[in-house]
Coordinates of N, CA and C in Angstrom, one line a residue:
X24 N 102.4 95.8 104.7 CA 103.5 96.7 104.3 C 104.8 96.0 104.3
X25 N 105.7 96.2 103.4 CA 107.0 96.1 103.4 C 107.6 96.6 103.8
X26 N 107.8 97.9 103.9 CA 108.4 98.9 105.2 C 107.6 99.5 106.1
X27 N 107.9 99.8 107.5 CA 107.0 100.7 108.3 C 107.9 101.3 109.0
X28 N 107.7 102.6 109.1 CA 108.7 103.3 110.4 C 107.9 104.8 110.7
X29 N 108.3 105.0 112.0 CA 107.6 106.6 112.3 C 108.8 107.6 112.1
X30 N 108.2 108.8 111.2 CA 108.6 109.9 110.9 C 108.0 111.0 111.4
X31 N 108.5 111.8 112.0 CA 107.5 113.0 112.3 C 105.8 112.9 113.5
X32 N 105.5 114.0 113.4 CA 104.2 114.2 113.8 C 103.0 113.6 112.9
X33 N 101.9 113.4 113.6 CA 100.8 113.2 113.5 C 99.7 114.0 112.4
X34 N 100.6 115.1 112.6 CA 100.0 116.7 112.5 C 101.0 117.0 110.8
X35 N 101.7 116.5 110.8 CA 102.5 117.1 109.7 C 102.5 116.3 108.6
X36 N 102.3 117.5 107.4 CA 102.2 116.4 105.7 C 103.1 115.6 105.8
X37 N 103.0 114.6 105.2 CA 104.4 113.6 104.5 C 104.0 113.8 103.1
X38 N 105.1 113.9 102.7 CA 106.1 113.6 100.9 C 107.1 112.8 100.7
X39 N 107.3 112.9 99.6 CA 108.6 111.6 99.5 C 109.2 112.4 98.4
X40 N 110.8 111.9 98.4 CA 111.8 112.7 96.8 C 113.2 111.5 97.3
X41 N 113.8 111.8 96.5 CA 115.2 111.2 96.4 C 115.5 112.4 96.5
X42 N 116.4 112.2 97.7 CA 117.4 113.2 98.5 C 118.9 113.7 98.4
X43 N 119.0 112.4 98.3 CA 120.8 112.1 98.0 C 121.2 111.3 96.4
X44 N 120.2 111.5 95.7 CA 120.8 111.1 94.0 C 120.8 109.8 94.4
X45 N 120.1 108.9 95.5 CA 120.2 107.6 95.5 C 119.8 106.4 95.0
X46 N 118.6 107.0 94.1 CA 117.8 106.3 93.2 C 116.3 105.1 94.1
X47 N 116.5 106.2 95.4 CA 115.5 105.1 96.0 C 115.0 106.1 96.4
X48 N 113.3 106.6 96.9 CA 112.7 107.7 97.2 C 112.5 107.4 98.8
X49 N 112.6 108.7 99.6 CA 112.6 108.2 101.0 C 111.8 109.5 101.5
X50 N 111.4 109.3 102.8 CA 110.5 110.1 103.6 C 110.6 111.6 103.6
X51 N 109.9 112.5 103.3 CA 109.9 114.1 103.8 C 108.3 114.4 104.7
X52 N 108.6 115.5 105.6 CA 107.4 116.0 106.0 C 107.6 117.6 105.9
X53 N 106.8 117.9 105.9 CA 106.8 119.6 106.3 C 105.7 120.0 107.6
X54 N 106.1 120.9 108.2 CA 105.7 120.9 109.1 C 105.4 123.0 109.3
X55 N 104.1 123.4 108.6 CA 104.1 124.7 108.7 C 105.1 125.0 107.4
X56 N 105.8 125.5 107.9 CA 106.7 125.7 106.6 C 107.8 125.3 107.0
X57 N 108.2 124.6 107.7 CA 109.2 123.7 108.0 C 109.6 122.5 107.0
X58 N 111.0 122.1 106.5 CA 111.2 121.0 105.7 C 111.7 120.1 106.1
X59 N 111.6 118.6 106.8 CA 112.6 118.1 107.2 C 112.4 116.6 106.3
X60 N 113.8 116.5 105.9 CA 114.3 115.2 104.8 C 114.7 114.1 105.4
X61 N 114.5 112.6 105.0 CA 115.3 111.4 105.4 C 115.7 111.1 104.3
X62 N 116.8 110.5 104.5 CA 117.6 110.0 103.1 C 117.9 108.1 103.6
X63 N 117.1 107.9 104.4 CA 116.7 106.4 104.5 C 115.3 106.2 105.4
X64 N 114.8 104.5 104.4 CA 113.1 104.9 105.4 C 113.0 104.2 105.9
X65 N 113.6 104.2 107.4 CA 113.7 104.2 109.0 C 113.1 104.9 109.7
X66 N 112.9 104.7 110.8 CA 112.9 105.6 112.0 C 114.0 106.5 112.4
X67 N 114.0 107.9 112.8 CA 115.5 108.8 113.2 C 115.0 110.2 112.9
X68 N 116.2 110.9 113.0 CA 116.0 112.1 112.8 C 116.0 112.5 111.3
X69 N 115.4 113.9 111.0 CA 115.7 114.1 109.6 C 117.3 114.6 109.3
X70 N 118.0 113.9 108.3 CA 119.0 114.5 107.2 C 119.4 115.7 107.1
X71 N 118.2 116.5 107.0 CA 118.4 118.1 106.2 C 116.8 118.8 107.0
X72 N 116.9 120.1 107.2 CA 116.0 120.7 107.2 C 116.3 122.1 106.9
X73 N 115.1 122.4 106.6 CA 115.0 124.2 106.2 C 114.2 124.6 106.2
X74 N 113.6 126.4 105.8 CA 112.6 126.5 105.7 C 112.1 127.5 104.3
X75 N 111.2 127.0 104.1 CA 110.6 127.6 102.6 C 108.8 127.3 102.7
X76 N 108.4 128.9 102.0 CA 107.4 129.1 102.0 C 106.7 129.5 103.3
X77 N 105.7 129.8 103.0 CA 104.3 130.7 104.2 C 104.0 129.4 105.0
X78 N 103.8 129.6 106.1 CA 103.6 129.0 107.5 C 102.1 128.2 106.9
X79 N 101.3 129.2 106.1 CA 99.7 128.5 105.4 C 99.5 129.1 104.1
X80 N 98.5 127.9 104.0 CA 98.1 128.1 102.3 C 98.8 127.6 101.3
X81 N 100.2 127.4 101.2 CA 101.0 126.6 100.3 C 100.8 125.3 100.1
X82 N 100.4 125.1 98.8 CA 100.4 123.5 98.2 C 101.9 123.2 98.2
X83 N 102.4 122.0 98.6 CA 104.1 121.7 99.0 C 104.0 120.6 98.4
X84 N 104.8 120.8 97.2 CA 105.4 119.7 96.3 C 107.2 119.3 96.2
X85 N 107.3 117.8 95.9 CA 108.5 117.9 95.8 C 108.7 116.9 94.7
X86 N 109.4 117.3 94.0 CA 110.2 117.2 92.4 C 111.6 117.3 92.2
X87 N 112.1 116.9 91.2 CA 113.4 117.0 90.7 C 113.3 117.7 89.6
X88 N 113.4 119.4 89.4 CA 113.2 120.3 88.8 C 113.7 120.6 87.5
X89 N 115.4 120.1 87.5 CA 116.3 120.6 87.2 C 116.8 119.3 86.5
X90 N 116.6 118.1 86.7 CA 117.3 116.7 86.4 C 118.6 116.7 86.9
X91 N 118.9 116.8 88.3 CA 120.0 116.3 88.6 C 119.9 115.5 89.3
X92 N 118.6 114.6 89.7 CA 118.6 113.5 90.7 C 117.5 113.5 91.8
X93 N 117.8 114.8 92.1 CA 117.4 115.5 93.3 C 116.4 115.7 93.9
X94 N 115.6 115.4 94.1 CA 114.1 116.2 94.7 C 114.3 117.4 95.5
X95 N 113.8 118.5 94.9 CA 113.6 119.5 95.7 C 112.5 120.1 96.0
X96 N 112.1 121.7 96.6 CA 110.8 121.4 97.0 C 109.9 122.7 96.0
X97 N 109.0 122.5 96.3 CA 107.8 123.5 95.7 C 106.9 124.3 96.1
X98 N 106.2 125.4 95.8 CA 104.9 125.6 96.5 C 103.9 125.9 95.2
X99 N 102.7 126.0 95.4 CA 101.9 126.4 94.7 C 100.7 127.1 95.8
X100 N 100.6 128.6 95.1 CA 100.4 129.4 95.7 C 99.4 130.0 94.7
X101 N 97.7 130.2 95.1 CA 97.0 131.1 94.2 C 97.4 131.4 92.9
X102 N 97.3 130.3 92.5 CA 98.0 130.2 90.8 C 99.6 130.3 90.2
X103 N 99.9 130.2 91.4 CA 101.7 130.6 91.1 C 102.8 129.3 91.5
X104 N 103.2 128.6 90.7 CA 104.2 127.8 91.1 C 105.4 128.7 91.6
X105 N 106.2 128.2 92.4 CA 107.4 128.7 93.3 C 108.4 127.7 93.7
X106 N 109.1 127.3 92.7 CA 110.0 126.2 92.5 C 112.0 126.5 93.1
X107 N 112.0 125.6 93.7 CA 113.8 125.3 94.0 C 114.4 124.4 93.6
X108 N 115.6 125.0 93.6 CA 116.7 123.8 92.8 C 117.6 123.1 94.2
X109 N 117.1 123.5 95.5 CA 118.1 123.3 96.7 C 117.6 123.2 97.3
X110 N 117.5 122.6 98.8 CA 117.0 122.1 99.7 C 117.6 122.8 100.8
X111 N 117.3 123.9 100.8 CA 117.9 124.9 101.5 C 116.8 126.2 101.3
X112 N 116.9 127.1 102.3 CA 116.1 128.2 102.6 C 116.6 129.2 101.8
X113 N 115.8 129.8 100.7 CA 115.8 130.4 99.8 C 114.7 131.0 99.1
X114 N 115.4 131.8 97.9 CA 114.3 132.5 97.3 C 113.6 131.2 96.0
X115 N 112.6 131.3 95.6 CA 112.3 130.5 94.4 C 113.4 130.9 93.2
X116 N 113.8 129.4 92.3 CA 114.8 129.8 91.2 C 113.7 129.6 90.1
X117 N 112.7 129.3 90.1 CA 111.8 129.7 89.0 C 110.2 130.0 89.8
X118 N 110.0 130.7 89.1 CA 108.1 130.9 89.3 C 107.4 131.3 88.1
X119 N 106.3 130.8 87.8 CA 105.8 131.3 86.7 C 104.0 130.8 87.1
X120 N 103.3 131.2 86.4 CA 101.6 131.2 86.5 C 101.3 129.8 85.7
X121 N 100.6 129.0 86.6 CA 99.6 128.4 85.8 C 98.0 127.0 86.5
X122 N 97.2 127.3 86.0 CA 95.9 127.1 86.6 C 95.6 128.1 87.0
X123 N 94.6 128.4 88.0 CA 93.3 129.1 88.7 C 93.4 128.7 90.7
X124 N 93.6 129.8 91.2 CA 94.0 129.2 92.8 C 92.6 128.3 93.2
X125 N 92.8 127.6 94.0 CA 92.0 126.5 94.3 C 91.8 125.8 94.0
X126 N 92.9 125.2 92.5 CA 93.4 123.6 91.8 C 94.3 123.0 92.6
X127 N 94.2 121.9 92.4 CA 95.6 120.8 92.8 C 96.2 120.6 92.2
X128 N 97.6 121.0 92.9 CA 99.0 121.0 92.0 C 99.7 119.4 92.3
X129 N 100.3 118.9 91.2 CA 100.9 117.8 91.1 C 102.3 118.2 90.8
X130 N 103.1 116.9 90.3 CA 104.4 117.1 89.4 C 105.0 115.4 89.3
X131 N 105.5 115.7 87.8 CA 106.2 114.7 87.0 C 106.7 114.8 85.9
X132 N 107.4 113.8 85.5 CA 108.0 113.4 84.9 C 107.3 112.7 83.7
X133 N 106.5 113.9 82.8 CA 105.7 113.1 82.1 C 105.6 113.2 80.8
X134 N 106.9 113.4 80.2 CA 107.3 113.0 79.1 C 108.6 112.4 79.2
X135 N 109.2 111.8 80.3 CA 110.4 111.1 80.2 C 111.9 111.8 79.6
X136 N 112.2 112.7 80.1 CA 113.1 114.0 79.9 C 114.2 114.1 81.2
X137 N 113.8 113.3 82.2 CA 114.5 113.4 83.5 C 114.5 114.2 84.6
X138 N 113.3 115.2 84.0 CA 113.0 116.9 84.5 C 111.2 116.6 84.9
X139 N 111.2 116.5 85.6 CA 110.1 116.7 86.7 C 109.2 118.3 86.1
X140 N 107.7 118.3 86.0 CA 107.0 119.9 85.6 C 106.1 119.7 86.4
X141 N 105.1 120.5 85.9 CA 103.7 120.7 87.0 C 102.7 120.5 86.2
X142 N 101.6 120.2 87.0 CA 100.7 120.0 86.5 C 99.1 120.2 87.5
X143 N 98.3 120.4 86.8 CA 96.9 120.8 88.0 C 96.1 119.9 87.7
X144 N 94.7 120.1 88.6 CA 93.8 119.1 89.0 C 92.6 120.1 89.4
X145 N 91.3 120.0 88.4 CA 90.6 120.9 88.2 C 89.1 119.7 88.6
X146 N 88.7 119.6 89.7 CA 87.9 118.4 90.0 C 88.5 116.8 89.5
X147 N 88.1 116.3 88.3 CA 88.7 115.9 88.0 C 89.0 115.7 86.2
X148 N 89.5 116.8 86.0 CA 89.9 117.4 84.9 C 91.6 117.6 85.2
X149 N 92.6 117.2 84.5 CA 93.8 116.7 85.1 C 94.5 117.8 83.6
X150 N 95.6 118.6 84.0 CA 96.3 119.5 82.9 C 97.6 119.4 83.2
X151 N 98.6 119.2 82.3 CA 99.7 118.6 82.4 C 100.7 119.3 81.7
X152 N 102.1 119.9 82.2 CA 102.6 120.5 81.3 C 104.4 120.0 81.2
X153 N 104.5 120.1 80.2 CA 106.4 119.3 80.0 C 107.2 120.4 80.4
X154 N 107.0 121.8 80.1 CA 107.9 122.7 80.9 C 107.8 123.5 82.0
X155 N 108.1 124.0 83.0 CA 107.7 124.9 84.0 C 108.0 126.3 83.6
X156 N 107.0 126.6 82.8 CA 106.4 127.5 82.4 C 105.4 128.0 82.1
X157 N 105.1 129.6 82.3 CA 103.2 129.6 81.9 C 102.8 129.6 80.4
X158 N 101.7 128.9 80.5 CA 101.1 128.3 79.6 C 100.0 127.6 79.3
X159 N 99.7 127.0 78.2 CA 98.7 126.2 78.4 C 98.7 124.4 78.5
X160 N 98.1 123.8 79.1 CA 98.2 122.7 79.1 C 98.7 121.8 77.6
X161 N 99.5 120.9 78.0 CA 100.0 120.4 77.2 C 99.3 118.7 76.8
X162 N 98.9 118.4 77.7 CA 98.4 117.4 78.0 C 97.0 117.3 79.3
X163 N 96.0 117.5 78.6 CA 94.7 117.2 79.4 C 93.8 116.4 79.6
X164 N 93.2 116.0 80.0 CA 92.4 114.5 80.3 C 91.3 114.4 81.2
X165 N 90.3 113.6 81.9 CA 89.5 113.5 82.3 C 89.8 112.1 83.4
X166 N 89.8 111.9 84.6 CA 90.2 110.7 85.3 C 89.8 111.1 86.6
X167 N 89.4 109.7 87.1 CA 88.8 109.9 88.6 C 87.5 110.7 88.9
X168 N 87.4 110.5 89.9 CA 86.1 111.7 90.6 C 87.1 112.9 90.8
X169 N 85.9 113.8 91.5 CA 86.3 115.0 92.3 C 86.5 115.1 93.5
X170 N 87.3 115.5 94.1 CA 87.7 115.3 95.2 C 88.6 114.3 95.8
X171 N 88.9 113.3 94.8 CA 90.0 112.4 95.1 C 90.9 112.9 95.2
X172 N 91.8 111.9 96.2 CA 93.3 112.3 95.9 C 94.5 111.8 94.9
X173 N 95.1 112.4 94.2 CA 95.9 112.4 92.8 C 97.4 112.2 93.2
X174 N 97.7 111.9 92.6 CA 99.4 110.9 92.5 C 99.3 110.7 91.2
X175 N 101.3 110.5 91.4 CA 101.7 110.6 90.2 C 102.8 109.6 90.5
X176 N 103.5 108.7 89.3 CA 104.4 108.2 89.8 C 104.6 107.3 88.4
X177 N 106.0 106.5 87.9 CA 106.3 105.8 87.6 C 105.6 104.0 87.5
X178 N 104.3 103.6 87.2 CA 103.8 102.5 87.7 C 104.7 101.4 86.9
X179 N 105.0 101.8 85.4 CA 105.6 100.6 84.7 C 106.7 100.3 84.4
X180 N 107.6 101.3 85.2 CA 109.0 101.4 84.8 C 109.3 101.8 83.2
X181 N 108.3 102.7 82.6 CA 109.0 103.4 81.6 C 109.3 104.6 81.2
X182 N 109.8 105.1 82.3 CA 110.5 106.2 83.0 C 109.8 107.7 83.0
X183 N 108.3 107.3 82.5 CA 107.6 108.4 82.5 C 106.3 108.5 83.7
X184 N 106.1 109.3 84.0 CA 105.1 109.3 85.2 C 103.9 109.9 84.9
X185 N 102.9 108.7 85.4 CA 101.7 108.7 84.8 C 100.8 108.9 86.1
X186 N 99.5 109.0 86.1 CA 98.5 109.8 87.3 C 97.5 108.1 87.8
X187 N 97.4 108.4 89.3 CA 96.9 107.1 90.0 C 95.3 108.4 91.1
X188 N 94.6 107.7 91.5 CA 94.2 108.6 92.6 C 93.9 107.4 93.4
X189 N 93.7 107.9 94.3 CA 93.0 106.8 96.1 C 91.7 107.2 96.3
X190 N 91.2 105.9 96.3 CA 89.9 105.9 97.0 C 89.2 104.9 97.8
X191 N 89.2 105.4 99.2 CA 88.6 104.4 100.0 C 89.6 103.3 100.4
X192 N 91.0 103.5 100.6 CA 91.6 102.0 100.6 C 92.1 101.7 99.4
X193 N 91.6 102.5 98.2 CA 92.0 101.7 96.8 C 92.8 102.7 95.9
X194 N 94.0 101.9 95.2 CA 94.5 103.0 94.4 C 94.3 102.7 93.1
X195 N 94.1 103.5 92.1 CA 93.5 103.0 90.6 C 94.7 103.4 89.7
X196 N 95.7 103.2 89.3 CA 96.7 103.6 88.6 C 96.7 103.5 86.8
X197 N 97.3 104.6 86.4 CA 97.0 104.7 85.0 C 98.1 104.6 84.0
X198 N 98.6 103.7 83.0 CA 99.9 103.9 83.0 C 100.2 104.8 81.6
X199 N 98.9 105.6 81.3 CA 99.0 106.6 80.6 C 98.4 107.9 80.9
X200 N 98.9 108.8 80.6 CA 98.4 109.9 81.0 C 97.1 110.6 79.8
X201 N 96.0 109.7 79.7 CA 95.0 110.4 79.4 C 93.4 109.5 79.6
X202 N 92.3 109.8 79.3 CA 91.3 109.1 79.8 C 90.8 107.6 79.8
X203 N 90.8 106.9 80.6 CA 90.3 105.6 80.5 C 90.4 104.8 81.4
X204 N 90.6 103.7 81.6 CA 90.4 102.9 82.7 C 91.4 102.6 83.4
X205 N 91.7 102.3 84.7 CA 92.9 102.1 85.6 C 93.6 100.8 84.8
X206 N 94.9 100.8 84.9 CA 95.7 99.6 84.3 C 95.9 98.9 85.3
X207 N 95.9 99.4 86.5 CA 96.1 99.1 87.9 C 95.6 99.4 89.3
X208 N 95.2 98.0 89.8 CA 94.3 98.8 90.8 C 94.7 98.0 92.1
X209 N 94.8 98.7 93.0 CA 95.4 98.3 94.4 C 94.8 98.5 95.5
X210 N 94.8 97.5 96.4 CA 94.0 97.5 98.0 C 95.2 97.9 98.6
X211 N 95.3 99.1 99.6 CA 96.3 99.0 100.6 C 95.8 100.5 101.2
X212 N 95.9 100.3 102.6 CA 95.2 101.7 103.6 C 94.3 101.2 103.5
X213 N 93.9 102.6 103.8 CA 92.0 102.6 104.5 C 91.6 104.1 104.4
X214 N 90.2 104.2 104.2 CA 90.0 105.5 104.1 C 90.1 106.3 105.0
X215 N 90.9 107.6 104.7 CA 91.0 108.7 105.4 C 92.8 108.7 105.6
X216 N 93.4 108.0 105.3 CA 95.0 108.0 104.4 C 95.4 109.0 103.8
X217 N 96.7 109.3 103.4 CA 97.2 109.8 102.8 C 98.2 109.5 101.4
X218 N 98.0 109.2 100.5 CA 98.4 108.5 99.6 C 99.5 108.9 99.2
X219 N 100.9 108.0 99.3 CA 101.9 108.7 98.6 C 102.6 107.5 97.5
X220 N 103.5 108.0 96.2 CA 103.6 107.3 95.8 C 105.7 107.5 95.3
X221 N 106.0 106.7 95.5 CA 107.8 106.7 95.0 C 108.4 105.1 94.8
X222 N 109.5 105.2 94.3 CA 110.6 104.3 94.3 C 111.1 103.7 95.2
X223 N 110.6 102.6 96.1 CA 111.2 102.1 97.6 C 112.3 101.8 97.4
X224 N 112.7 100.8 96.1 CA 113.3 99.3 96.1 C 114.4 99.9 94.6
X225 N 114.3 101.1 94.2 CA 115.2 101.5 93.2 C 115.2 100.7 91.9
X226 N 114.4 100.1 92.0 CA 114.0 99.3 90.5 C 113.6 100.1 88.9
X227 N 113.5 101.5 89.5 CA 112.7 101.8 88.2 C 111.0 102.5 88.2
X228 N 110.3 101.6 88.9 CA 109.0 101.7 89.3 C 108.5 102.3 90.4

């Protein structure tokens, strides 16, 4: 690793978002429904915290909803996205239906618009949508097994975010978002990790 540092508990998800409009993505955890943010990836306390969403059962995503830079946070809830524009304890500024409860919720940037949407994960049957709104998939595909874990991220720097999953130690990256072979494939972890994927180094990628 290039960087290493302890954040949080043992026990608590990690995420990552750009915090401060800094163009470099840095550590978040949630904890229950707890939010707590770093806006550098060190060791320390968190930046910001709040609280949003149910103590359980919330899928917790974090996106830049709105395109102002920002990462903020999400839930996905029995078919219901529940999206913020603030990192702050509030009501959702948008919600709307889409998938079937018991999919995996993603989010990106996947037509290159600067606005971060959502998208689900149906084994692995991948549905993709450019607005956050309900609807039907905009973009669907076939990639990975079932049960993998799915990421999203910028791989080639062309400012669109395309879908990677982990397996075993391995991450398979795709620098398009529809069926076929990894364009990229990476050793790093070990199985039973948690795969996350952002902008360390503010490059773009």
């Amino acid at each position: 690793a290039d960087i290493s540092f302890v954040f949080g508990l043992s026990t608590d998800k990690p995420l990552v978002g750009d915090f401060d409009n800094g163009k470099i993505d840095t550590p978040a955890i949630t904890r229950t429904n707890q939010w707590f943010l770093k806006n550098t990836n060190s060791t320390g306390e968190a930046d910001a915290n709040f609280v949003y969403g149910n103590p359980t059962g919330d899928q917790q995503l974090l996106c830049d909803w709105d395109g102002d830079g920002i990462s903020t946070p999400g839930m996905y809830r029995d078919g219901v996205f529940y999206l913020r524009n603030s990192n702050t304890t509030g009501e959702a500024d948008i919600s709307f239906a889409y998938g079937t409860p018991g999919m995996k919720a993603i989010c990106g940037d996947w037509d290159g618009d600067s606005k971060d949407t959502v998208g689900v994960v149906d084994g692995n049957h991948v549905y993709l949508r450019n607005s956050n709104t309900t609807g039907v998939g905009e973009i669907s595909f076939i990639y990975g097994n079932a049960g993998e874990q799915f990421i999203a991220g910028d791989w080639d720097g062309d400012s669109k975010d395309s879908i990677g999953v982990f397996r075993d130690g391995n991450f398979y990256l795709r620098n398009a978002n529809s069926t076929g072979e990894a364009d990229l494939s990476v050793s790093f972890g070990q199985t039973g990790d948690t795969a996350l994927a952002g902008d360390w180094t503010g490059e773009g990628k």
